Coordinates of C-alpha atoms and ligand atoms in Angstrom, one line a residue:
X1 CA 11.8 31.3 19.5
X2 CA 12.6 28.2 21.2
X3 CA 15.2 25.7 21.1
X4 CA 16.4 22.8 23.3
X5 CA 18.2 24.6 25.9
X6 CA 20.3 21.5 27.0
X7 CA 21.6 21.1 23.3
X8 CA 22.5 24.5 23.2
X9 CA 24.5 24.2 26.2
X10 CA 26.5 21.2 24.8
X11 CA 27.5 22.9 21.7
X12 CA 28.6 25.9 24.1
X13 CA 30.9 23.5 25.7
X14 CA 32.7 22.3 22.5
X15 CA 36.2 23.5 21.8
X16 CA 36.1 26.8 19.8
X17 CA 38.7 27.3 17.0
X18 CA 38.1 30.9 16.9
X19 CA 36.0 33.6 18.8
X20 CA 32.4 33.5 17.9
X21 CA 30.8 36.0 15.3
X22 CA 28.1 37.9 16.8
X23 CA 24.6 37.8 15.1
X24 CA 23.7 41.4 14.1
X25 CA 20.2 40.4 12.7
X26 CA 18.3 37.4 11.4
X27 CA 17.2 39.0 8.3
X28 CA 14.6 36.9 7.0
X29 CA 11.0 37.3 8.2
X30 CA 9.6 33.7 9.1
X31 CA 6.2 32.7 7.6
X32 CA 3.4 35.1 9.1
X33 CA 0.9 32.6 10.5
X34 CA 3.3 30.2 12.3
X35 CA 1.6 30.6 15.4
X36 CA -1.8 28.9 13.9
X37 CA 0.0 25.9 12.2
X38 CA 1.1 22.7 13.8
X39 CA 5.0 22.4 13.5
X40 CA 6.7 20.7 10.4
X41 CA 9.4 18.4 10.6
X42 CA 12.5 19.6 8.7
X43 CA 12.4 16.0 6.9
X44 CA 9.3 17.0 5.3
X45 CA 10.8 19.4 3.8
X46 CA 13.2 17.4 2.3
X47 CA 10.4 15.4 1.0
X48 CA 8.5 18.3 -0.3
X49 CA 11.6 19.5 -2.5
X50 CA 12.1 15.9 -3.7
X51 CA 8.3 15.5 -4.7
X52 CA 5.2 17.4 -3.7
X53 CA 3.1 14.3 -3.8
X54 CA 5.5 12.5 -1.8
X55 CA 5.4 15.3 1.0
X56 CA 1.4 15.2 0.8
X57 CA 1.3 11.2 1.1
X58 CA 3.6 11.2 4.3
X59 CA 2.6 14.5 6.1
X60 CA -1.1 14.6 5.0
X61 CA -2.1 11.3 4.7
X62 CA 0.4 10.0 7.3
X63 CA 1.6 7.1 5.0
X64 CA 5.1 6.1 5.9
X65 CA 7.0 3.3 4.6
X66 CA 10.3 2.5 6.0
X67 CA 12.0 0.7 3.0
X68 CA 15.5 -0.7 2.6
X69 CA 16.5 2.7 1.4
X70 CA 15.3 4.3 4.6
X71 CA 16.9 1.6 6.8
X72 CA 20.4 2.0 4.9
X73 CA 19.8 5.7 5.5
X74 CA 19.3 5.1 9.1
X75 CA 22.6 2.7 9.2
X76 CA 24.5 5.3 7.8
X77 CA 23.6 8.1 10.4
X78 CA 24.5 5.6 12.9
X79 CA 27.7 4.8 11.7
X80 CA 28.5 8.6 10.7
X81 CA 28.0 9.5 14.1
X82 CA 29.5 6.8 15.6
X83 CA 31.4 7.2 19.0
X84 CA 34.7 5.9 17.3
X85 CA 34.9 9.3 15.2
X86 CA 36.8 11.7 17.6
X87 CA 36.2 14.9 15.6
X88 CA 34.8 17.8 18.1
X89 CA 31.4 17.8 16.8
X90 CA 28.0 17.5 18.5
X91 CA 26.0 15.0 16.7
X92 CA 22.3 14.3 16.4
X93 CA 21.4 17.5 17.7
X94 CA 17.5 18.7 18.2
X95 CA 16.7 22.2 17.1
X96 CA 13.3 23.8 16.8
X97 CA 11.8 27.1 16.2
X98 CA 8.3 28.4 16.9
X99 CA 8.8 31.3 14.6
X100 CA 9.6 28.9 11.9
X101 CA 7.1 26.4 13.0
X102 CA 9.8 23.7 12.2
X103 CA 11.6 21.0 14.2
X104 CA 14.0 18.3 13.4
X105 CA 17.5 16.7 14.5
X106 CA 20.8 17.8 12.7
X107 CA 23.0 15.2 12.0
X108 CA 26.3 17.3 13.1
X109 CA 27.3 20.5 14.0
X110 CA 30.9 21.6 14.4
X111 CA 32.9 24.9 14.4
X112 CA 34.9 26.2 11.7
X113 CA 36.6 29.5 11.4
X114 CA 35.0 30.9 14.4
X115 CA 31.4 30.1 13.3
X116 CA 29.0 27.3 13.6
X117 CA 28.4 24.8 10.6
X118 CA 25.6 22.3 10.3
X119 CA 26.4 19.3 8.7
X120 CA 23.9 16.6 7.1
X121 CA 25.2 13.1 6.1
X122 CA 23.9 11.4 2.7
X123 CA 24.4 7.9 1.6
X124 CA 24.2 9.1 -2.2
X125 CA 26.2 10.9 -4.7
X126 CA 26.3 14.8 -4.9
X127 CA 25.0 16.9 -8.0
X128 CA 27.7 18.4 -10.1
X129 CA 27.3 21.9 -11.5
X130 CA 28.6 22.7 -15.0
X131 CA 32.3 22.9 -14.1
X132 CA 32.0 19.5 -12.0
X133 CA 32.0 21.2 -8.7
X134 CA 30.0 19.0 -6.0
X135 CA 26.6 20.7 -5.2
X136 CA 23.9 19.7 -3.0
X137 CA 20.4 18.3 -4.3
X138 CA 17.5 21.0 -4.0
X139 CA 16.1 18.8 -1.2
X140 CA 19.1 18.1 0.7
X141 CA 20.0 22.1 0.5
X142 CA 16.5 23.0 1.7
X143 CA 17.1 20.7 4.8
X144 CA 20.6 21.8 5.3
X145 CA 19.4 25.4 5.1
X146 CA 16.5 24.9 7.4
X147 CA 19.0 23.1 10.2
X148 CA 21.4 26.0 9.8
X149 CA 18.5 28.6 10.3
X150 CA 17.1 26.6 13.4
X151 CA 20.5 26.5 15.0
X152 CA 21.2 30.0 14.1
X153 CA 17.9 31.1 15.9
X154 CA 18.6 28.9 19.1
X155 CA 22.3 30.0 19.4
X156 CA 21.2 33.6 18.6
X157 CA 24.7 33.8 16.4
X158 CA 25.0 33.4 12.9
X159 CA 25.4 30.2 11.3
X160 CA 26.6 31.3 7.9
X161 CA 27.1 28.0 6.3
X162 CA 25.9 24.3 6.3
X163 CA 27.6 21.4 4.5
X164 CA 26.2 18.1 2.9
X165 CA 28.4 15.2 2.9
X166 CA 27.8 12.7 0.1
X167 CA 29.3 9.5 1.2
X168 CA 29.0 7.4 -2.1
X169 CA 31.6 9.7 -3.9
X170 CA 33.1 11.2 -0.6
X171 CA 32.7 14.8 -1.1
X172 CA 31.0 17.9 0.5
X173 CA 28.8 20.1 -0.8
X174 CA 28.9 23.8 0.9
X175 CA 25.4 25.7 1.4
X176 CA 25.5 29.5 1.9
X177 CA 23.2 30.7 4.6
X178 CA 22.2 34.0 2.9
X179 CA 19.3 35.9 2.2
X180 CA 18.3 33.8 -0.8
X181 CA 18.5 30.8 1.2
X182 CA 16.2 32.3 4.0
X183 CA 13.9 33.3 1.3
X184 CA 13.8 29.5 -0.1
X185 CA 13.1 28.1 3.2
X186 CA 10.3 30.7 3.7
X187 CA 8.7 29.5 0.4
X188 CA 9.1 26.0 1.1
X189 CA 7.3 26.3 4.3
X190 CA 4.6 28.4 2.9
X191 CA 4.3 25.6 0.1
X192 CA 4.1 22.8 2.8
X193 CA 1.3 24.6 4.6
X194 CA -0.8 25.1 1.7
X195 CA -0.4 21.3 0.5
X196 CA -1.5 20.5 4.2
X197 CA -4.8 22.5 3.7
X198 CA -5.3 20.9 0.3
X199 CA -7.6 18.0 0.3
X200 CA -6.2 16.6 -3.2
X201 CA -3.0 15.0 -3.8
X202 CA -0.8 16.6 -6.2
X203 CA -0.1 15.0 -9.5
X204 CA 2.8 12.4 -9.6
X205 CA 6.3 13.9 -10.4
X206 CA 7.0 14.9 -13.9
X207 CA 10.4 13.7 -13.4
X208 CA 9.8 9.9 -13.4
X209 CA 13.5 9.1 -12.2
X210 CA 12.6 10.1 -8.8
X211 CA 10.2 7.2 -8.3
X212 CA 12.3 4.3 -8.0
X213 CA 14.1 5.7 -5.3
X214 CA 10.9 6.7 -3.5
X215 CA 9.8 4.8 -0.4
X216 CA 6.2 5.4 -1.1
X217 CA 6.2 4.1 -5.0
X218 CA 4.1 1.4 -3.9
X219 CA 1.5 3.4 -2.6
X220 CA 1.6 6.0 -5.1
X221 CA 1.4 3.8 -8.0
X222 CA 3.1 6.8 -10.4
X223 CA 3.6 4.2 -13.4
X224 CA 0.0 3.4 -13.5
X225 CA -1.0 6.7 -13.3
X226 CA 1.5 8.0 -16.2
X227 CA 0.1 4.8 -18.5
X228 CA -3.4 6.2 -17.9
X229 CA -2.5 9.8 -19.2
X230 CA -0.1 8.1 -21.7
X231 CA 2.9 10.1 -20.4
X232 CA 5.5 7.7 -20.8
X233 CA 8.1 10.4 -22.1
X234 CA 11.4 9.3 -21.2
X235 CA 13.6 12.2 -19.4
X236 CA 16.0 13.5 -22.0
X237 CA 19.1 13.5 -19.8
X238 CA 19.7 11.0 -17.2
X239 CA 19.9 12.7 -13.5
X240 CA 23.1 11.7 -11.4
X241 CA 22.5 9.4 -8.8
X242 CA 21.0 11.1 -5.6
X243 CA 18.1 12.5 -7.0
X244 CA 16.7 9.9 -9.2
X245 CA 19.8 9.4 -11.4
X246 CA 21.7 6.5 -12.2
X247 CA 18.5 4.5 -13.4
X248 CA 17.6 2.9 -16.6
X249 CA 15.4 5.1 -18.9
X250 CA 12.4 2.6 -19.2
X251 CA 9.4 2.5 -17.7
X252 CA 10.4 1.2 -14.2
X253 CA 8.3 -1.6 -12.4
X254 CA 7.7 -0.1 -8.9
X255 CA 5.0 -2.2 -7.8
X256 CA 6.5 -5.5 -6.3
X257 CA 5.2 -8.5 -8.1
X258 CA 5.2 -10.9 -5.4
X259 CA 3.8 -10.8 -2.0
X260 CA 6.5 -10.5 1.0
X261 CA 4.6 -12.0 3.9
X262 CA 2.3 -15.0 4.6
X263 CA -1.0 -15.2 6.2
X264 CA -1.0 -17.3 9.4
X265 CA -4.2 -19.2 9.5
X266 CA -5.2 -20.9 12.7
X267 CA -7.6 -23.7 12.0
X268 CA -7.7 -25.8 14.8
X269 CA -9.8 -24.9 17.9
X270 CA -7.1 -25.9 20.3
X271 CA -4.5 -23.6 18.9
X272 CA -3.4 -20.8 21.1
X273 CA -1.4 -17.4 19.6
X274 CA 0.5 -15.9 22.2
X275 CA 3.7 -13.6 22.2
X276 CA 7.3 -14.3 22.8
X277 CA 9.3 -11.1 22.6
X278 CA 8.9 -9.6 19.1
X279 CA 7.6 -13.0 17.7
X280 CA 4.2 -14.7 17.8
X281 CA 4.0 -18.1 19.5
X282 CA 1.8 -20.6 18.2
X283 CA 0.8 -23.4 20.5
X284 CA -1.1 -26.3 19.1
X285 CA -1.4 -29.4 21.5
X286 CA 2.2 -30.2 22.4
X287 CA 3.8 -28.3 19.3
X288 CA 5.4 -25.0 19.7
X289 CA 6.3 -22.7 16.7
X290 CA 7.7 -19.2 16.9
X291 CA 6.8 -17.0 14.1
X292 CA 8.7 -13.6 13.7
X293 CA 5.9 -10.8 13.1
X294 CA 7.7 -9.4 10.4
X295 CA 7.2 -12.7 8.3
X296 CA 3.5 -12.2 8.4
X297 CA 0.9 -9.9 6.9
X298 CA -2.3 -11.2 8.6
X299 CA -3.5 -13.6 11.3
X300 CA -6.8 -15.4 10.3
X301 CA -8.8 -17.4 13.0
X302 CA -11.1 -19.8 11.5
X303 CA -13.5 -20.8 14.5
X304 CA -12.2 -21.1 18.0
X305 CA -8.6 -20.7 18.2
X306 CA -7.3 -18.4 20.9
X307 CA -5.4 -15.2 20.4
X308 CA -4.0 -13.4 23.6
X309 CA -4.0 -9.9 24.1
X310 CA -0.4 -9.6 24.1
X311 CA -0.3 -11.1 20.7
X312 CA -2.9 -8.5 19.4
X313 CA -1.0 -5.7 20.8
X314 CA 2.2 -6.9 19.1
X315 CA 0.2 -7.5 15.8
X316 CA -1.3 -4.1 15.9
X317 CA 2.2 -2.4 16.5
X318 CA 3.4 -4.0 13.2
X319 CA 0.1 -3.2 11.1
X320 CA -0.8 -7.1 11.1
X321 CA -4.6 -7.4 10.9
X322 CA -6.3 -10.2 12.8
X323 CA -9.6 -11.5 11.8
X324 CA -12.0 -14.0 13.1
X325 CA -14.2 -16.3 11.0
X326 CA -16.8 -18.6 11.9
X327 CA -16.4 -22.4 11.5
X328 CA -18.8 -22.2 8.5
X329 CA -16.3 -19.3 7.0
X330 CA -18.5 -16.1 7.9
X331 CA -16.6 -12.9 8.9
X332 CA -17.0 -12.2 12.8
X333 CA -14.7 -9.3 13.5
X334 CA -11.4 -8.0 12.8
X335 CA -8.9 -5.5 13.9
X336 CA -8.2 -2.5 12.0
X337 CA -4.9 -0.4 12.5
X338 CA -4.9 2.3 10.1
X339 CA -5.5 5.3 12.5
X340 CA -5.4 9.0 10.9
X341 CA -5.3 9.2 7.0
X342 CA -8.5 11.5 7.7
X343 CA -7.9 13.2 4.3
X344 CA -8.0 9.8 2.4
X345 CA -11.4 9.2 4.2
X346 CA -12.9 12.6 3.3
X347 CA -11.9 12.0 -0.3
X348 CA -13.4 8.6 -0.3
X349 CA -16.7 9.9 1.3
X350 CA -16.8 12.9 -1.1
X351 CA -16.2 10.5 -4.2
X352 CA -18.4 7.8 -3.4
X353 CA -21.2 10.4 -2.2
X354 CA -21.6 11.0 -5.9
X355 CA -24.7 9.0 -7.5
X356 CA -22.9 9.0 -11.0
X357 CA -19.5 7.8 -9.7
X358 CA -21.1 5.0 -7.8
X359 CA -23.2 4.2 -10.8
X360 CA -20.0 4.1 -12.9
X361 CA -17.8 2.2 -10.9
X362 CA -20.7 -0.6 -10.4
X363 CA -21.3 -0.8 -14.0
X364 CA -17.5 -1.4 -14.4
X365 CA -17.3 -3.7 -12.0
X366 CA -20.4 -6.0 -12.9
X367 CA -19.0 -5.9 -16.5
X368 CA -15.7 -7.0 -15.7
X369 CA -17.0 -9.7 -13.3
X370 CA -19.6 -11.1 -16.0
X371 CA -16.9 -10.9 -18.8
X372 CA -14.5 -13.0 -16.8
X373 CA -17.1 -15.7 -15.9
X374 CA -18.0 -15.9 -19.7
X375 CA -14.6 -16.0 -20.6
X376 CA -13.8 -18.9 -18.3
X377 CA -16.5 -20.9 -19.4
X378 CA -15.7 -20.6 -23.0
X379 CA -11.9 -21.5 -22.4
X380 CA -12.5 -24.4 -19.9
X381 CA -15.6 -26.2 -21.5
X382 CA -14.2 -29.6 -21.8
X383 CA -17.1 -31.4 -23.8
X384 CA -17.8 -29.8 -27.3
X385 CA -21.2 -31.5 -27.5
X386 CA -22.3 -30.6 -24.0
X387 CA -21.2 -27.1 -24.6
X388 CA -22.9 -26.7 -27.6
X389 CA -26.1 -28.0 -26.1
X390 CA -25.8 -26.7 -22.5
X391 CA -23.6 -23.7 -22.6
X392 CA -23.9 -21.8 -25.8
X393 CA -27.7 -20.7 -25.3
X394 CA -26.4 -19.9 -21.8
X395 CA -23.6 -17.7 -23.0
X396 CA -25.8 -16.1 -25.5
X397 CA -28.1 -14.9 -23.0
X398 CA -25.1 -13.6 -21.1
X399 CA -24.1 -11.6 -24.1
X400 CA -27.2 -9.9 -24.1
X401 CA -26.7 -9.1 -20.5
X402 CA -23.5 -7.5 -21.1
X403 CA -24.6 -5.3 -23.8
X404 CA -27.3 -4.1 -21.1
X405 CA -24.8 -3.3 -18.4
X406 CA -23.5 0.0 -19.7
X407 CA -27.1 1.3 -20.0
X408 CA -28.2 0.2 -16.5
X409 CA -29.6 3.4 -14.7
X410 CA -29.4 2.0 -11.0
X411 CA -27.7 -0.3 -8.9
X412 CA -30.9 -2.3 -8.6
X413 CA -31.1 -2.9 -12.4
X414 CA -27.7 -4.1 -12.5
X415 CA -28.1 -6.5 -9.4
X416 CA -30.9 -8.0 -11.7
X417 CA -28.6 -8.2 -14.4
X418 CA -25.8 -9.5 -12.5
X419 CA -28.2 -12.2 -11.0
X420 CA -29.4 -13.5 -14.6
X421 CA -25.4 -13.9 -15.8
X422 CA -24.5 -15.8 -12.4
X423 CA -27.4 -18.5 -12.9
X424 CA -26.3 -18.8 -16.4
X425 CA -22.6 -19.1 -15.3
X426 CA -23.4 -21.6 -12.4
X427 CA -25.7 -23.5 -14.7
X428 CA -22.4 -23.9 -17.3
X429 CA -20.1 -25.0 -14.3
X430 CA -21.1 -28.7 -14.6
X431 CA -19.8 -29.0 -18.2
X432 CA -16.3 -28.0 -16.8
X433 CA -16.3 -30.7 -14.4
X434 CA -14.7 -34.2 -15.3
X435 CA -17.4 -36.6 -16.0
X436 CA -15.6 -39.1 -13.6
X437 CA -15.8 -36.9 -10.5
X438 CA -18.2 -38.6 -7.7
X439 CA -21.8 -37.1 -8.1
X440 CA -21.7 -35.6 -4.4
X441 CA -19.0 -33.1 -5.6
X442 CA -20.8 -32.2 -8.9
X443 CA -22.1 -28.6 -9.0
X444 CA -25.9 -28.2 -9.6
X445 CA -26.5 -24.4 -9.3
X446 CA -25.9 -22.2 -6.4
X447 CA -27.2 -22.3 -3.0
X448 CA -25.7 -20.8 0.2
X449 CA -26.6 -19.7 3.7
X450 CA -25.8 -22.4 4.6
X451 CA -24.7 -24.5 1.9
X452 CA -26.5 -27.6 1.1
X453 CA -24.0 -29.6 -1.0
X454 CA -20.3 -30.3 -1.0
X455 CA -19.7 -28.0 -4.3
X456 CA -21.6 -25.0 -2.7
X457 CA -19.8 -25.6 0.6
X458 CA -16.3 -25.3 -1.1
X459 CA -17.5 -22.0 -2.9
X460 CA -18.7 -20.5 0.3
X461 CA -15.5 -21.3 2.3
X462 CA -13.4 -19.9 -0.8
X463 CA -15.5 -16.9 -1.0
X464 CA -15.0 -16.1 2.6
X465 CA -11.3 -16.6 2.4
X466 CA -11.2 -14.1 -0.6
X467 CA -13.4 -11.6 1.7
X468 CA -10.8 -11.7 4.1
X469 CA -8.1 -11.3 1.9
X470 CA -9.8 -8.2 0.4
X471 CA -10.7 -6.6 3.6
X472 CA -7.3 -6.5 4.6
X473 CA -6.3 -5.1 1.3
X474 CA -8.7 -2.2 1.7
X475 CA -7.5 -1.7 5.4
X476 CA -3.8 -1.6 4.2
X477 CA -4.5 1.0 1.6
X478 CA -6.4 3.0 4.1
X479 CA -9.9 2.9 2.5
X480 CA -12.8 2.7 4.8
X481 CA -14.5 -1.0 4.3
X482 CA -17.9 0.3 5.3
X483 CA -18.5 2.9 2.4
X484 CA -18.8 1.0 -0.9
X485 CA -20.4 1.8 -4.2
X486 CA -22.7 -1.1 -5.2
X487 CA -23.6 -3.6 -2.6
X488 CA -25.8 -2.1 0.5
X489 CA -24.8 -2.5 4.2
X490 CA -27.1 -5.5 4.9
X491 CA -25.1 -8.2 6.7
X492 CA -21.8 -8.2 8.8
X493 CA -19.6 -8.0 5.5
X494 CA -18.6 -4.2 4.8
X495 CA -20.2 -3.2 1.4
X496 CA -16.7 -2.0 -0.1
X497 CA -15.1 -5.6 0.6
X498 CA -18.3 -7.2 -1.0
X499 CA -17.8 -4.7 -4.1
X500 CA -13.9 -5.5 -4.8
X501 CA -14.7 -9.1 -4.3
X502 CA -16.7 -9.2 -7.4
X503 CA -13.6 -8.8 -9.3
X504 CA -11.8 -11.8 -7.9
X505 CA -14.5 -14.7 -7.2
X506 CA -13.8 -16.5 -10.5
X507 CA -10.1 -15.8 -10.9
X508 CA -9.0 -16.6 -7.3
X509 CA -11.6 -19.4 -6.4
X510 CA -13.6 -20.8 -9.0
X511 CA -11.0 -21.5 -11.3
X512 CA -8.4 -23.4 -8.9
X513 CA -11.3 -25.1 -7.1
X514 CA -12.8 -26.7 -10.5
X515 CA -9.3 -27.6 -11.3
X516 CA -8.9 -29.2 -8.0
X517 CA -12.0 -31.1 -8.2
X518 CA -10.9 -32.4 -11.9
X519 CA -7.5 -33.5 -10.3
X520 CA -9.6 -35.7 -7.7
X521 CA -8.0 -33.8 -4.8
X522 CA -11.4 -33.6 -2.7
X523 CA -12.5 -36.6 -0.6
X524 CA -16.4 -36.7 -0.4
X525 CA -16.3 -38.3 2.9
X526 CA -13.3 -37.2 5.0
X527 CA -13.1 -33.4 3.8
X528 CA -16.8 -32.7 4.7
X529 CA -19.0 -32.7 7.6
X530 CA -22.6 -33.6 6.6
X531 CA -25.9 -32.7 8.4
X532 CA -29.3 -32.5 7.7
X533 CA -29.6 -29.5 5.5
X534 CA -26.3 -28.3 5.3
X535 CA -22.7 -29.3 4.7
X536 CA -19.5 -28.0 6.2
X537 CA -15.9 -28.7 5.4
X538 CA -14.1 -30.9 8.0
X539 CA -10.6 -29.9 9.7
X540 CA -8.8 -31.7 6.9
X541 CA -11.2 -30.0 4.4
X542 CA -10.5 -26.5 5.8
X543 CA -6.9 -27.0 5.5
X544 CA -6.8 -28.4 2.1
X545 CA -9.1 -25.5 1.1
X546 CA -6.6 -22.9 2.8
X547 CA -3.7 -24.4 0.9
X548 CA -5.3 -24.3 -2.6
X549 CA -6.3 -20.6 -1.9
X550 CA -3.2 -19.7 -0.7
X551 CA -1.4 -21.3 -3.7
X552 CA -3.5 -19.6 -6.0
X553 CA -2.1 -16.0 -4.3
X554 CA 1.3 -17.0 -5.3
X555 CA 0.6 -17.6 -9.0
X556 CA 1.2 -14.7 -11.6
X557 CA -1.0 -12.9 -13.8
X558 CA -0.1 -10.1 -16.2
X559 CA -2.4 -7.2 -15.3
X560 CA -4.1 -6.1 -18.4
X561 CA -3.6 -2.2 -17.6
X562 CA 0.0 -2.2 -16.5
X563 CA 1.4 -5.4 -18.5
X564 CA 3.3 -6.3 -15.4
X565 CA 3.2 -9.9 -14.3
X566 CA 1.9 -9.9 -10.9
X567 CA 1.0 -12.5 -8.1
X568 CA -2.9 -12.7 -7.5
X569 CA -2.2 -11.5 -3.9
X570 CA -0.6 -8.3 -5.3
X571 CA -3.1 -7.8 -8.1
X572 CA -5.9 -7.8 -5.1
X573 CA -3.9 -4.8 -3.5
X574 CA -3.3 -3.1 -6.5
X575 CA -6.9 -3.0 -7.7
X576 CA -7.9 -1.6 -4.3
X577 CA -5.3 1.0 -4.9
X578 CA -6.5 1.6 -8.3
X579 CA -10.1 2.0 -6.9
X580 CA -8.8 4.9 -5.0
X581 CA -7.4 6.7 -7.8
X582 CA -11.3 6.9 -9.2
X583 CA -11.5 9.9 -6.7
X584 CA -7.9 11.0 -6.3
X585 CA -7.6 12.6 -9.7
X586 CA -6.7 9.6 -11.9
X587 CA -10.0 7.6 -12.9
X588 CA -10.7 5.1 -15.4
X589 CA -7.8 2.2 -14.2
X590 CA -10.2 0.2 -11.7
X591 CA -11.8 -2.9 -12.9
X592 CA -10.1 -3.5 -16.2
X593 CA -9.2 -7.0 -14.9
X594 CA -10.4 -9.7 -16.8
X595 CA -9.6 -13.3 -17.4
X596 CA -7.9 -13.3 -20.9
Ligands
LIG601 S1 6.5 7.5 -6.6 FE1 7.3 9.3 -7.6 S2 5.4 10.7 -7.7 FE2 5.1 9.2 -6.3 S3 5.5 10.2 -4.2 FE3 7.3 9.2 -5.0 S4 8.6 10.4 -6.4 FE4 6.5 11.3 -6.0

């Protein structure tokens, strides 16, 4: 047994209303193997009783998102224990027990009728029993029980009652600390330990009303998973607010439609990114710009701009990825600040070690890519005669390739099929271009490393921006970019990044690029730098391409699986999360994305 002696001393100094009751015994045995287990946060038990999957994501996969509700909860705690409140209670008291393998911080402790009482403060509303009496929610109850039991052990005297104060309806629910409460706590600790040892995420909560209030809905994607299982059964009775109640009974939209932060692109070689307090300080020549770090999701350095060590530290602390690209748009290096998540990586390794899974994913990916290319050519051909003469025979060939993709027996065969379709697609692009466009900007097949014409220079640069975006999305989701299922590790680009990019090349870059060419937005002289054998974008051209790409990311698209209209930036992240579901118990959702 152990508890913080200083905390207990403080308690003993508080005024007593009555003589303390002596503890005869602490009558429930703690979990047997507590010595061998790392201690659990009491808050983790709260998550466990709310939803086992939430517990798993937070405690095993180490994913914690401080969303608005969490911050509001923190504010409440600060307000609830403000020094202006002169009630004789000890606030925010640390408690722990080696016997139980638990630790945490109880909101408040006070004496009532000669005994100590543990008090928890909650923002929401209480549950009501059949007679309308206030009751704690299961998750709040177990938390209150745990604090009372830890307190009891630390003080070596009984804590017969805990209370949960619900501020939204201004009532207090009482929790008796009896044998049944200790048995429930024992069962919760055992279940938490079982889950910590498991390598599989528990299924999504049966009660979908829990999810809109869950801080990890964005990571968990419960509605996508329920859609996949056709389980949109509506809960028959609304639950009261506080444990998922008070929400509308229709499929919620839990994945945010829009991107909340921006990418900071550093293009000028004279730019310097430093740190000023909690903000990044961008200096370019005589211009200085202060950017709060919360406003950005990543920093991308194109070429030779400088980033200070202090700025890199600040970015790392806030989970902001920093990536460096060469002037020609080739990925050079990047930071990755997603430590831990060991179980998540193990599942990825296990899943992608299976040749059948790798081949199945590769087939679906290639099919989605080719189908989108085919639909784009069909949709965007401007000249009917040219289409019939030039595109139709090529699209017939693509149709034949598409029929062969599901039968491909290896990645090598798929690469061959994909290459055949790609040649036909790039041949067709010339028919999508306005006839008035200067000859230097017209497409004439695909070439790269280095690009030898302006069109290919634009294609390569846009694909590099896409690569950077996909790389960041994979890191944000917690996947290992080096372990893919289709591409082989041959270049600096991680294979899983190259895999996922295939879904988006046409949607995120080819389409907006050809649109901008047809609108006459590119200057063959000012936007390019031409040297023998290769073409690069000038500074002005790079800025224009970045602007076009970032604009595309803000546009919306209705996802074919969820039916939700999402910005393209969000769709990239969603597909990364759906990819992970292929080996976490909900396969079949990845790569359904296609141009309509
Ligand atoms: S979103 Fe729903 S299923 Fe997922 S962890 Fe949260 S409560 Fe559980």
